[in-house]
């Protein structure tokens, strides 16, 4: 990597950074000593999304794969002075690195949850279930089937007005909140209305398999291979769920955004529907209620790809539905008067709904994502 020579007389010196997982490499060195510990501060970002760091009295531009926000303070240790300055993060590094690994998984593998749902359906049915039924109780197997009914939208539950809430709870996206409640009220965990979540079941399974793997007298090679395979599956599944949790924490902090993926059972298999719920990115006028933006990217078996961009404030609603094909656009448009009538009946007094043709929905979706820090900050786009 080419390095830039820094003039300390410049008000904002530039620096080239080569970074490993926990290391900043900066050229040139400032007035530091080997082994010194110090705190660096994130001052901001330039147009190229380089991070502006304050290191003592110097201000340097840095590239980083880690996700930072303006005002973040990071404790580092000086590991090397020449030929370049190397600062290793020593405080909060593990949390930052783990969060970035989950973010990387979400960005690079958007179909992870879909594949997980399909794998779970296959694993907990028929012959596949026999392969590991001795490692998971009948109660937990039944719990998995019940959880799947709350996670996948189907004909059976499509009319359930609380499906969205059931989905978030059953997948385990708010499991930690459940555990927090249990600390103040232990009876909460034994309440039958608070059934097991998918994350809980996977955590128990993973723990049990790790115990088996550590058993000294466990020498059956074929059985070891089955257990290792199942253990890897459980750990991967947990990683997928945790990546969605971390992504939502980061999205709320950076963009006031919720990111949800919903599995939809179609005749030809599972299709994923992406939902983004955004609140008040911009200041609204005094005396007016909060504004919400709801954006859905749907992949339907008959309608194909459809995007819905809706804004809600107080009793007003504006909505634009985007379709890739004119015949689909005409079909949806014919249903809009009925939709407006039903919305009016439940209290909306200002309604503006339209359906428009959008040939390049993938590009429009990418533009929408790029408008949020979660999807564009500190990234490198690679086209293959």
mmCIF file of C-alpha atoms in Angstrom:
data_model
loop_
_atom_site.group_PDB
_atom_site.id
_atom_site.type_symbol
_atom_site.label_atom_id
_atom_site.label_comp_id
_atom_site.label_asym_id
_atom_site.label_seq_id
_atom_site.Cartn_x
_atom_site.Cartn_y
_atom_site.Cartn_z
ATOM 1 C CA UNK A 1 0.000 0.000 0.000
ATOM 2 C CA UNK A 2 1.383 3.419 -0.941
ATOM 3 C CA UNK A 3 1.992 5.767 1.963
ATOM 4 C CA UNK A 4 1.596 9.527 2.091
ATOM 5 C CA UNK A 5 4.224 11.780 3.588
ATOM 6 C CA UNK A 6 2.703 13.909 6.328
ATOM 7 C CA UNK A 7 3.608 17.506 6.943
ATOM 8 C CA UNK A 8 3.054 18.309 10.612
ATOM 9 C CA UNK A 9 2.678 21.948 9.614
ATOM 10 C CA UNK A 10 -0.546 21.063 7.806
ATOM 11 C CA UNK A 11 -3.655 21.702 9.920
ATOM 12 C CA UNK A 12 -5.032 18.263 8.964
ATOM 13 C CA UNK A 13 -2.156 15.941 8.057
ATOM 14 C CA UNK A 14 -3.022 12.917 5.943
ATOM 15 C CA UNK A 15 -1.966 9.393 6.798
ATOM 16 C CA UNK A 16 -2.031 5.994 5.167
ATOM 17 C CA UNK A 17 -3.249 3.239 7.433
ATOM 18 C CA UNK A 18 -2.735 -0.470 6.981
ATOM 19 C CA UNK A 19 -4.935 -2.221 9.470
ATOM 20 C CA UNK A 20 -5.148 -5.697 10.893
ATOM 21 C CA UNK A 21 -8.090 -6.662 13.093
ATOM 22 C CA UNK A 22 -6.993 -4.609 16.075
ATOM 23 C CA UNK A 23 -4.245 -2.366 14.744
ATOM 24 C CA UNK A 24 -3.949 1.147 13.348
ATOM 25 C CA UNK A 25 -0.803 1.650 11.220
ATOM 26 C CA UNK A 26 -0.085 5.311 10.639
ATOM 27 C CA UNK A 27 2.680 7.188 8.865
ATOM 28 C CA UNK A 28 4.367 9.357 10.009
ATOM 29 C CA UNK A 29 4.924 9.000 13.737
ATOM 30 C CA UNK A 30 4.032 11.764 16.120
ATOM 31 C CA UNK A 31 5.683 12.565 19.485
ATOM 32 C CA UNK A 32 5.077 9.173 21.064
ATOM 33 C CA UNK A 33 7.159 6.570 22.872
ATOM 34 C CA UNK A 34 7.124 2.810 22.369
ATOM 35 C CA UNK A 35 4.708 1.079 24.742
ATOM 36 C CA UNK A 36 2.919 4.316 25.609
ATOM 37 C CA UNK A 37 -0.803 4.141 26.234
ATOM 38 C CA UNK A 38 -2.984 7.004 25.127
ATOM 39 C CA UNK A 39 -6.509 7.916 24.132
ATOM 40 C CA UNK A 40 -7.391 8.855 20.569
ATOM 41 C CA UNK A 41 -10.626 10.611 19.689
ATOM 42 C CA UNK A 42 -12.797 10.399 16.577
ATOM 43 C CA UNK A 43 -13.366 13.963 15.358
ATOM 44 C CA UNK A 44 -15.350 13.211 12.235
ATOM 45 C CA UNK A 45 -15.247 11.834 8.696
ATOM 46 C CA UNK A 46 -14.254 13.350 5.374
ATOM 47 C CA UNK A 47 -16.013 12.900 2.033
ATOM 48 C CA UNK A 48 -14.199 9.615 1.421
ATOM 49 C CA UNK A 49 -15.409 8.306 4.792
ATOM 50 C CA UNK A 50 -11.889 8.415 6.205
ATOM 51 C CA UNK A 51 -11.831 8.848 9.966
ATOM 52 C CA UNK A 52 -10.410 12.061 11.390
ATOM 53 C CA UNK A 53 -8.477 11.112 14.538
ATOM 54 C CA UNK A 54 -7.032 13.366 17.219
ATOM 55 C CA UNK A 55 -3.786 11.901 18.597
ATOM 56 C CA UNK A 56 -2.377 14.229 21.234
ATOM 57 C CA UNK A 57 -1.861 17.521 19.373
ATOM 58 C CA UNK A 58 -1.892 15.964 15.891
ATOM 59 C CA UNK A 59 -4.907 15.361 13.658
ATOM 60 C CA UNK A 60 -4.672 12.467 11.207
ATOM 61 C CA UNK A 61 -6.914 10.925 8.570
ATOM 62 C CA UNK A 62 -7.290 7.158 8.865
ATOM 63 C CA UNK A 63 -8.956 4.288 7.023
ATOM 64 C CA UNK A 64 -10.680 1.676 9.190
ATOM 65 C CA UNK A 65 -12.905 -1.365 8.861
ATOM 66 C CA UNK A 66 -14.222 -0.754 12.358
ATOM 67 C CA UNK A 67 -17.400 1.262 12.860
ATOM 68 C CA UNK A 68 -16.917 4.474 14.849
ATOM 69 C CA UNK A 69 -19.025 7.520 15.613
ATOM 70 C CA UNK A 70 -18.034 11.135 16.114
ATOM 71 C CA UNK A 71 -16.885 11.617 19.712
ATOM 72 C CA UNK A 72 -15.789 8.000 20.260
ATOM 73 C CA UNK A 73 -12.671 7.667 22.405
ATOM 74 C CA UNK A 74 -10.417 4.643 21.989
ATOM 75 C CA UNK A 75 -7.537 3.624 24.252
ATOM 76 C CA UNK A 76 -4.513 2.379 22.301
ATOM 77 C CA UNK A 77 -0.948 1.217 22.910
ATOM 78 C CA UNK A 78 2.026 2.294 20.783
ATOM 79 C CA UNK A 79 3.379 -0.976 19.379
ATOM 80 C CA UNK A 80 5.726 0.434 16.725
ATOM 81 C CA UNK A 81 7.275 3.794 15.844
ATOM 82 C CA UNK A 82 9.240 3.079 12.641
ATOM 83 C CA UNK A 83 8.875 2.878 9.730
ATOM 84 C CA UNK A 84 5.255 3.633 10.583
ATOM 85 C CA UNK A 85 3.379 4.333 13.780
ATOM 86 C CA UNK A 86 1.364 1.318 14.952
ATOM 87 C CA UNK A 87 -1.340 1.830 17.560
ATOM 88 C CA UNK A 88 -3.066 -1.265 18.913
ATOM 89 C CA UNK A 89 -6.536 -0.922 20.419
ATOM 90 C CA UNK A 90 -6.459 -2.262 23.978
ATOM 91 C CA UNK A 91 -9.757 -1.072 25.444
ATOM 92 C CA UNK A 92 -13.149 -2.063 24.086
ATOM 93 C CA UNK A 93 -11.493 -3.821 21.157
ATOM 94 C CA UNK A 94 -13.266 -7.126 21.552
ATOM 95 C CA UNK A 95 -16.741 -5.571 21.548
ATOM 96 C CA UNK A 96 -15.952 -3.377 18.541
ATOM 97 C CA UNK A 97 -14.410 -6.242 16.610
ATOM 98 C CA UNK A 98 -17.279 -8.598 17.392
ATOM 99 C CA UNK A 99 -19.847 -5.996 16.370
ATOM 100 C CA UNK A 100 -17.993 -5.443 13.107
ATOM 101 C CA UNK A 101 -17.841 -9.183 12.428
ATOM 102 C CA UNK A 102 -21.627 -9.384 12.817
ATOM 103 C CA UNK A 103 -22.074 -6.320 10.616
ATOM 104 C CA UNK A 104 -19.790 -7.858 8.007
ATOM 105 C CA UNK A 105 -21.850 -11.082 8.082
ATOM 106 C CA UNK A 106 -25.076 -9.143 7.532
ATOM 107 C CA UNK A 107 -23.671 -7.064 4.669
ATOM 108 C CA UNK A 108 -21.900 -9.891 2.853
ATOM 109 C CA UNK A 109 -24.545 -12.579 3.401
ATOM 110 C CA UNK A 110 -28.024 -10.955 3.282
ATOM 111 C CA UNK A 111 -29.621 -14.353 2.658
ATOM 112 C CA UNK A 112 -28.269 -15.871 5.892
ATOM 113 C CA UNK A 113 -31.607 -15.867 7.730
ATOM 114 C CA UNK A 114 -33.413 -17.417 4.764
ATOM 115 C CA UNK A 115 -30.867 -20.235 4.565
ATOM 116 C CA UNK A 116 -31.110 -20.724 8.330
ATOM 117 C CA UNK A 117 -34.906 -21.047 8.205
ATOM 118 C CA UNK A 118 -34.702 -23.564 5.345
ATOM 119 C CA UNK A 119 -32.005 -25.571 7.159
ATOM 120 C CA UNK A 120 -34.047 -25.638 10.379
ATOM 121 C CA UNK A 121 -37.138 -26.882 8.535
ATOM 122 C CA UNK A 122 -35.085 -29.658 6.947
ATOM 123 C CA UNK A 123 -33.193 -30.566 10.134
ATOM 124 C CA UNK A 124 -36.286 -30.838 12.330
ATOM 125 C CA UNK A 125 -38.330 -33.078 10.067
ATOM 126 C CA UNK A 126 -38.220 -36.633 8.735
ATOM 127 C CA UNK A 127 -35.005 -38.626 8.586
ATOM 128 C CA UNK A 128 -32.813 -35.629 9.335
ATOM 129 C CA UNK A 129 -34.279 -35.331 12.821
ATOM 130 C CA UNK A 130 -33.302 -38.906 13.707
ATOM 131 C CA UNK A 131 -29.628 -38.078 13.250
ATOM 132 C CA UNK A 132 -29.506 -35.848 16.330
ATOM 133 C CA UNK A 133 -32.785 -36.460 18.215
ATOM 134 C CA UNK A 134 -30.804 -38.035 21.076
ATOM 135 C CA UNK A 135 -29.085 -34.686 21.729
ATOM 136 C CA UNK A 136 -32.197 -32.552 21.918
ATOM 137 C CA UNK A 137 -35.260 -33.266 24.065
ATOM 138 C CA UNK A 138 -38.726 -33.901 22.693
ATOM 139 C CA UNK A 139 -39.836 -30.734 24.491
ATOM 140 C CA UNK A 140 -37.216 -28.661 22.669
ATOM 141 C CA UNK A 141 -38.097 -30.265 19.330
ATOM 142 C CA UNK A 142 -41.728 -29.317 19.884
ATOM 143 C CA UNK A 143 -40.583 -25.823 20.893
ATOM 144 C CA UNK A 144 -38.686 -25.452 17.605
ATOM 145 C CA UNK A 145 -41.795 -26.360 15.596
ATOM 146 C CA UNK A 146 -43.879 -23.901 17.618
ATOM 147 C CA UNK A 147 -41.284 -21.167 17.183
ATOM 148 C CA UNK A 148 -41.199 -21.715 13.423
ATOM 149 C CA UNK A 149 -44.965 -21.126 13.297
ATOM 150 C CA UNK A 150 -44.353 -17.667 14.785
ATOM 151 C CA UNK A 151 -41.359 -16.851 12.567
ATOM 152 C CA UNK A 152 -42.619 -17.765 9.086
ATOM 153 C CA UNK A 153 -45.601 -15.930 7.568
ATOM 154 C CA UNK A 154 -48.032 -18.491 6.137
ATOM 155 C CA UNK A 155 -51.736 -18.931 5.403
ATOM 156 C CA UNK A 156 -52.199 -20.136 8.978
ATOM 157 C CA UNK A 157 -50.959 -16.969 10.705
ATOM 158 C CA UNK A 158 -51.226 -14.267 8.033
ATOM 159 C CA UNK A 159 -54.346 -12.827 9.691
ATOM 160 C CA UNK A 160 -52.685 -12.600 13.125
ATOM 161 C CA UNK A 161 -52.494 -8.864 13.968
ATOM 162 C CA UNK A 162 -49.689 -9.562 16.460
ATOM 163 C CA UNK A 163 -47.523 -11.584 14.065
ATOM 164 C CA UNK A 164 -44.809 -8.928 13.863
ATOM 165 C CA UNK A 165 -44.442 -8.859 17.650
ATOM 166 C CA UNK A 166 -44.512 -12.678 17.868
ATOM 167 C CA UNK A 167 -41.816 -12.892 15.205
ATOM 168 C CA UNK A 168 -39.420 -10.551 17.027
ATOM 169 C CA UNK A 169 -39.911 -12.392 20.323
ATOM 170 C CA UNK A 170 -39.818 -15.944 18.928
ATOM 171 C CA UNK A 171 -36.652 -15.431 16.895
ATOM 172 C CA UNK A 172 -34.903 -14.188 20.036
ATOM 173 C CA UNK A 173 -34.141 -10.634 18.944
ATOM 174 C CA UNK A 174 -35.142 -9.326 22.387
ATOM 175 C CA UNK A 175 -34.068 -12.351 24.447
ATOM 176 C CA UNK A 176 -31.747 -10.248 26.590
ATOM 177 C CA UNK A 177 -34.653 -8.023 27.605
ATOM 178 C CA UNK A 178 -36.511 -11.150 28.722
ATOM 179 C CA UNK A 179 -33.530 -12.169 30.846
ATOM 180 C CA UNK A 180 -33.371 -8.684 32.374
ATOM 181 C CA UNK A 181 -37.015 -9.002 33.444
ATOM 182 C CA UNK A 182 -36.254 -12.407 34.950
ATOM 183 C CA UNK A 183 -33.601 -10.861 37.197
ATOM 184 C CA UNK A 184 -36.264 -8.827 39.006
ATOM 185 C CA UNK A 185 -38.975 -11.479 38.696
ATOM 186 C CA UNK A 186 -37.642 -15.092 38.425
ATOM 187 C CA UNK A 187 -41.191 -16.388 37.932
ATOM 188 C CA UNK A 188 -41.194 -14.632 34.545
ATOM 189 C CA UNK A 189 -39.099 -17.412 32.959
ATOM 190 C CA UNK A 190 -41.560 -20.090 34.109
ATOM 191 C CA UNK A 191 -44.586 -18.276 32.704
ATOM 192 C CA UNK A 192 -46.078 -20.486 29.977
ATOM 193 C CA UNK A 193 -46.970 -17.366 28.003
ATOM 194 C CA UNK A 194 -43.234 -16.631 27.701
ATOM 195 C CA UNK A 195 -42.243 -19.660 25.650
ATOM 196 C CA UNK A 196 -38.732 -20.480 24.529
ATOM 197 C CA UNK A 197 -37.233 -18.477 21.711
ATOM 198 C CA UNK A 198 -35.194 -19.947 18.888
ATOM 199 C CA UNK A 199 -32.061 -18.332 20.280
ATOM 200 C CA UNK A 200 -32.644 -19.930 23.694
ATOM 201 C CA UNK A 201 -33.068 -23.387 22.161
ATOM 202 C CA UNK A 202 -29.899 -22.996 20.093
ATOM 203 C CA UNK A 203 -27.916 -21.756 23.114
ATOM 204 C CA UNK A 204 -28.958 -24.826 25.134
ATOM 205 C CA UNK A 205 -28.143 -27.147 22.238
ATOM 206 C CA UNK A 206 -24.754 -25.539 21.646
ATOM 207 C CA UNK A 207 -23.856 -25.795 25.347
ATOM 208 C CA UNK A 208 -24.843 -29.459 25.515
ATOM 209 C CA UNK A 209 -22.848 -30.343 22.404
ATOM 210 C CA UNK A 210 -19.748 -28.532 23.695
ATOM 211 C CA UNK A 211 -19.960 -30.610 26.884
ATOM 212 C CA UNK A 212 -20.167 -33.805 24.822
ATOM 213 C CA UNK A 213 -17.208 -32.769 22.685
ATOM 214 C CA UNK A 214 -15.117 -32.257 25.827
ATOM 215 C CA UNK A 215 -15.905 -35.713 27.238
ATOM 216 C CA UNK A 216 -12.598 -37.705 27.408
ATOM 217 C CA UNK A 217 -14.158 -41.144 26.802
ATOM 218 C CA UNK A 218 -16.088 -40.024 23.750
ATOM 219 C CA UNK A 219 -14.191 -41.917 21.009
ATOM 220 C CA UNK A 220 -16.845 -42.961 18.477
ATOM 221 C CA UNK A 221 -15.492 -41.284 15.315
ATOM 222 C CA UNK A 222 -18.784 -41.354 13.389
ATOM 223 C CA UNK A 223 -20.648 -39.914 16.354
ATOM 224 C CA UNK A 224 -17.993 -37.236 16.805
ATOM 225 C CA UNK A 225 -18.472 -36.130 13.217
ATOM 226 C CA UNK A 226 -22.258 -35.880 13.684
ATOM 227 C CA UNK A 227 -21.889 -33.887 16.884
ATOM 228 C CA UNK A 228 -19.276 -31.559 15.360
ATOM 229 C CA UNK A 229 -21.542 -30.944 12.372
ATOM 230 C CA UNK A 230 -24.530 -30.214 14.596
ATOM 231 C CA UNK A 231 -22.438 -27.999 16.882
ATOM 232 C CA UNK A 232 -21.186 -25.960 13.923
ATOM 233 C CA UNK A 233 -24.769 -25.582 12.686
ATOM 234 C CA UNK A 234 -25.995 -24.373 16.103
ATOM 235 C CA UNK A 235 -23.134 -21.872 16.416
ATOM 236 C CA UNK A 236 -23.703 -20.550 12.896
ATOM 237 C CA UNK A 237 -27.429 -20.187 13.544
ATOM 238 C CA UNK A 238 -26.716 -18.235 16.720
ATOM 239 C CA UNK A 239 -24.341 -16.005 14.754
ATOM 240 C CA UNK A 240 -27.071 -15.205 12.226
ATOM 241 C CA UNK A 241 -29.545 -14.196 14.942
ATOM 242 C CA UNK A 242 -26.939 -12.189 16.851
ATOM 243 C CA UNK A 243 -25.905 -10.382 13.665
ATOM 244 C CA UNK A 244 -29.502 -9.158 13.283
ATOM 245 C CA UNK A 245 -29.472 -7.993 16.903
ATOM 246 C CA UNK A 246 -26.197 -6.083 16.491
ATOM 247 C CA UNK A 247 -27.289 -4.588 13.169
ATOM 248 C CA UNK A 248 -30.436 -3.211 14.807
ATOM 249 C CA UNK A 249 -28.486 -1.725 17.707
ATOM 250 C CA UNK A 250 -26.103 0.012 15.295
ATOM 251 C CA UNK A 251 -28.943 1.074 12.977
ATOM 252 C CA UNK A 252 -30.846 2.695 15.856
ATOM 253 C CA UNK A 253 -27.737 4.482 17.111
ATOM 254 C CA UNK A 254 -26.682 5.776 13.705
ATOM 255 C CA UNK A 255 -29.903 6.180 11.718
ATOM 256 C CA UNK A 256 -32.904 5.771 14.092
ATOM 257 C CA UNK A 257 -33.661 2.722 11.957
ATOM 258 C CA UNK A 258 -35.060 -0.774 12.586
ATOM 259 C CA UNK A 259 -34.048 -3.525 10.163
ATOM 260 C CA UNK A 260 -36.285 -6.599 9.942
ATOM 261 C CA UNK A 261 -36.225 -9.618 7.621
ATOM 262 C CA UNK A 262 -39.442 -11.654 7.456
ATOM 263 C CA UNK A 263 -39.582 -15.186 5.985
ATOM 264 C CA UNK A 264 -42.676 -15.691 3.843
ATOM 265 C CA UNK A 265 -43.930 -19.175 2.927
ATOM 266 C CA UNK A 266 -44.780 -19.160 -0.796
ATOM 267 C CA UNK A 267 -45.835 -22.163 -2.899
ATOM 268 C CA UNK A 268 -42.325 -22.330 -4.374
ATOM 269 C CA UNK A 269 -40.546 -22.053 -1.007
ATOM 270 C CA UNK A 270 -39.341 -19.438 1.467
ATOM 271 C CA UNK A 271 -39.018 -15.845 0.230
ATOM 272 C CA UNK A 272 -37.656 -13.016 2.354
ATOM 273 C CA UNK A 273 -39.305 -9.639 2.819
ATOM 274 C CA UNK A 274 -37.106 -6.750 4.041
ATOM 275 C CA UNK A 275 -38.674 -4.108 6.279
ATOM 276 C CA UNK A 276 -37.053 -0.834 7.350
ATOM 277 C CA UNK A 277 -38.741 1.368 9.955
ATOM 278 C CA UNK A 278 -37.242 4.817 10.386
ATOM 279 C CA UNK A 279 -38.120 7.559 12.862
ATOM 280 C CA UNK A 280 -37.385 11.274 12.664
ATOM 281 C CA UNK A 281 -34.082 11.462 10.841
ATOM 282 C CA UNK A 282 -34.804 15.155 10.305
ATOM 283 C CA UNK A 283 -36.201 17.717 12.715
ATOM 284 C CA UNK A 284 -39.959 18.163 12.479
ATOM 285 C CA UNK A 285 -41.974 21.310 13.123
ATOM 286 C CA UNK A 286 -42.921 22.121 16.735
ATOM 287 C CA UNK A 287 -46.376 20.917 17.676
ATOM 288 C CA UNK A 288 -46.409 18.146 15.106
ATOM 289 C CA UNK A 289 -46.169 14.459 15.923
ATOM 290 C CA UNK A 290 -43.247 12.194 15.172
ATOM 291 C CA UNK A 291 -42.804 11.138 11.579
ATOM 292 C CA UNK A 292 -42.173 7.536 10.618
ATOM 293 C CA UNK A 293 -41.015 6.113 7.342
ATOM 294 C CA UNK A 294 -41.763 2.494 6.516
ATOM 295 C CA UNK A 295 -39.999 0.944 3.530
ATOM 296 C CA UNK A 296 -40.723 -2.615 2.419
ATOM 297 C CA UNK A 297 -38.887 -4.580 -0.243
ATOM 298 C CA UNK A 298 -41.130 -7.506 -1.134
ATOM 299 C CA UNK A 299 -40.365 -10.580 -3.209
ATOM 300 C CA UNK A 300 -43.699 -12.219 -4.073
ATOM 301 C CA UNK A 301 -44.369 -15.306 -6.164
ATOM 302 C CA UNK A 302 -47.106 -13.713 -8.331
ATOM 303 C CA UNK A 303 -46.355 -9.981 -8.092
ATOM 304 C CA UNK A 304 -42.575 -10.321 -8.251
ATOM 305 C CA UNK A 305 -40.458 -7.559 -6.732
ATOM 306 C CA UNK A 306 -42.396 -4.698 -5.171
ATOM 307 C CA UNK A 307 -41.234 -1.782 -3.011
ATOM 308 C CA UNK A 308 -43.469 0.182 -0.652
ATOM 309 C CA UNK A 309 -42.323 3.581 0.634
ATOM 310 C CA UNK A 310 -44.735 4.977 3.223
ATOM 311 C CA UNK A 311 -44.578 8.005 5.500
ATOM 312 C CA UNK A 312 -46.830 8.421 8.527
ATOM 313 C CA UNK A 313 -47.348 11.478 10.720
ATOM 314 C CA UNK A 314 -50.321 11.991 13.018
ATOM 315 C CA UNK A 315 -53.398 11.049 10.939
ATOM 316 C CA UNK A 316 -51.810 11.533 7.539
ATOM 317 C CA UNK A 317 -50.269 8.894 5.312
ATOM 318 C CA UNK A 318 -48.461 9.124 2.029
ATOM 319 C CA UNK A 319 -47.403 5.984 0.222
ATOM 320 C CA UNK A 320 -45.716 5.150 -3.072
ATOM 321 C CA UNK A 321 -45.743 1.570 -4.336
ATOM 322 C CA UNK A 322 -43.094 0.750 -6.934
ATOM 323 C CA UNK A 323 -43.381 -2.140 -9.408
ATOM 324 C CA UNK A 324 -41.088 -3.372 -12.162
ATOM 325 C CA UNK A 325 -43.828 -4.313 -14.649
ATOM 326 C CA UNK A 326 -46.707 -2.255 -16.017
ATOM 327 C CA UNK A 327 -49.318 -5.019 -15.701
ATOM 328 C CA UNK A 328 -48.514 -5.439 -11.986
ATOM 329 C CA UNK A 329 -48.650 -1.661 -11.536
ATOM 330 C CA UNK A 330 -52.081 -1.523 -13.199
ATOM 331 C CA UNK A 331 -53.363 -4.393 -11.040
ATOM 332 C CA UNK A 332 -52.253 -2.759 -7.772
ATOM 333 C CA UNK A 333 -53.551 0.666 -8.867
ATOM 334 C CA UNK A 334 -57.037 -0.813 -9.347
ATOM 335 C CA UNK A 335 -57.064 -1.829 -5.660
ATOM 336 C CA UNK A 336 -55.921 1.487 -4.203
ATOM 337 C CA UNK A 337 -59.400 3.129 -3.906
ATOM 338 C CA UNK A 338 -60.518 0.246 -1.672
ATOM 339 C CA UNK A 339 -57.328 0.571 0.416
ATOM 340 C CA UNK A 340 -57.866 4.324 0.846
ATOM 341 C CA UNK A 341 -61.450 3.715 1.923
ATOM 342 C CA UNK A 342 -60.375 1.218 4.595
ATOM 343 C CA UNK A 343 -57.609 3.497 5.861
ATOM 344 C CA UNK A 344 -60.078 6.359 6.108
ATOM 345 C CA UNK A 345 -62.404 4.128 8.111
ATOM 346 C CA UNK A 346 -59.734 3.571 10.790
ATOM 347 C CA UNK A 347 -58.963 7.254 11.260
ATOM 348 C CA UNK A 348 -56.588 8.496 8.533
ATOM 349 C CA UNK A 349 -57.900 11.819 7.226
ATOM 350 C CA UNK A 350 -55.111 12.696 4.782
ATOM 351 C CA UNK A 351 -54.232 9.841 2.465
ATOM 352 C CA UNK A 352 -52.089 9.936 -0.649
ATOM 353 C CA UNK A 353 -51.344 6.547 -2.220
ATOM 354 C CA UNK A 354 -50.011 5.906 -5.677
ATOM 355 C CA UNK A 355 -48.451 3.052 -7.635
ATOM 356 C CA UNK A 356 -45.659 3.866 -10.082
ATOM 357 C CA UNK A 357 -43.466 1.982 -12.515
ATOM 358 C CA UNK A 358 -39.854 1.509 -11.401
ATOM 359 C CA UNK A 359 -37.914 -0.675 -13.822
ATOM 360 C CA UNK A 360 -34.731 -0.783 -11.748
ATOM 361 C CA UNK A 361 -35.860 -1.617 -8.230
ATOM 362 C CA UNK A 362 -32.493 -3.133 -7.163
ATOM 363 C CA UNK A 363 -30.770 0.187 -7.933
ATOM 364 C CA UNK A 364 -33.463 2.137 -6.049
ATOM 365 C CA UNK A 365 -33.014 -0.203 -3.079
ATOM 366 C CA UNK A 366 -29.255 0.307 -3.132
ATOM 367 C CA UNK A 367 -29.730 4.084 -3.194
ATOM 368 C CA UNK A 368 -32.016 3.783 -0.178
ATOM 369 C CA UNK A 369 -29.457 1.692 1.735
ATOM 370 C CA UNK A 370 -26.593 4.017 0.816
ATOM 371 C CA UNK A 371 -28.493 6.868 2.425
ATOM 372 C CA UNK A 372 -27.859 5.249 5.828
ATOM 373 C CA UNK A 373 -24.554 5.101 7.688
ATOM 374 C CA UNK A 374 -25.034 1.441 8.578
ATOM 375 C CA UNK A 375 -24.753 0.421 4.932
ATOM 376 C CA UNK A 376 -22.158 2.855 3.600
ATOM 377 C CA UNK A 377 -19.791 3.996 6.354
ATOM 378 C CA UNK A 378 -16.290 2.497 6.391
ATOM 379 C CA UNK A 379 -16.988 0.061 3.555
ATOM 380 C CA UNK A 380 -15.282 -1.075 0.380
ATOM 381 C CA UNK A 381 -17.532 -2.109 -2.479
ATOM 382 C CA UNK A 382 -16.217 -5.063 -4.502
ATOM 383 C CA UNK A 383 -17.797 -5.970 -7.826
ATOM 384 C CA UNK A 384 -17.249 -9.516 -9.094
#
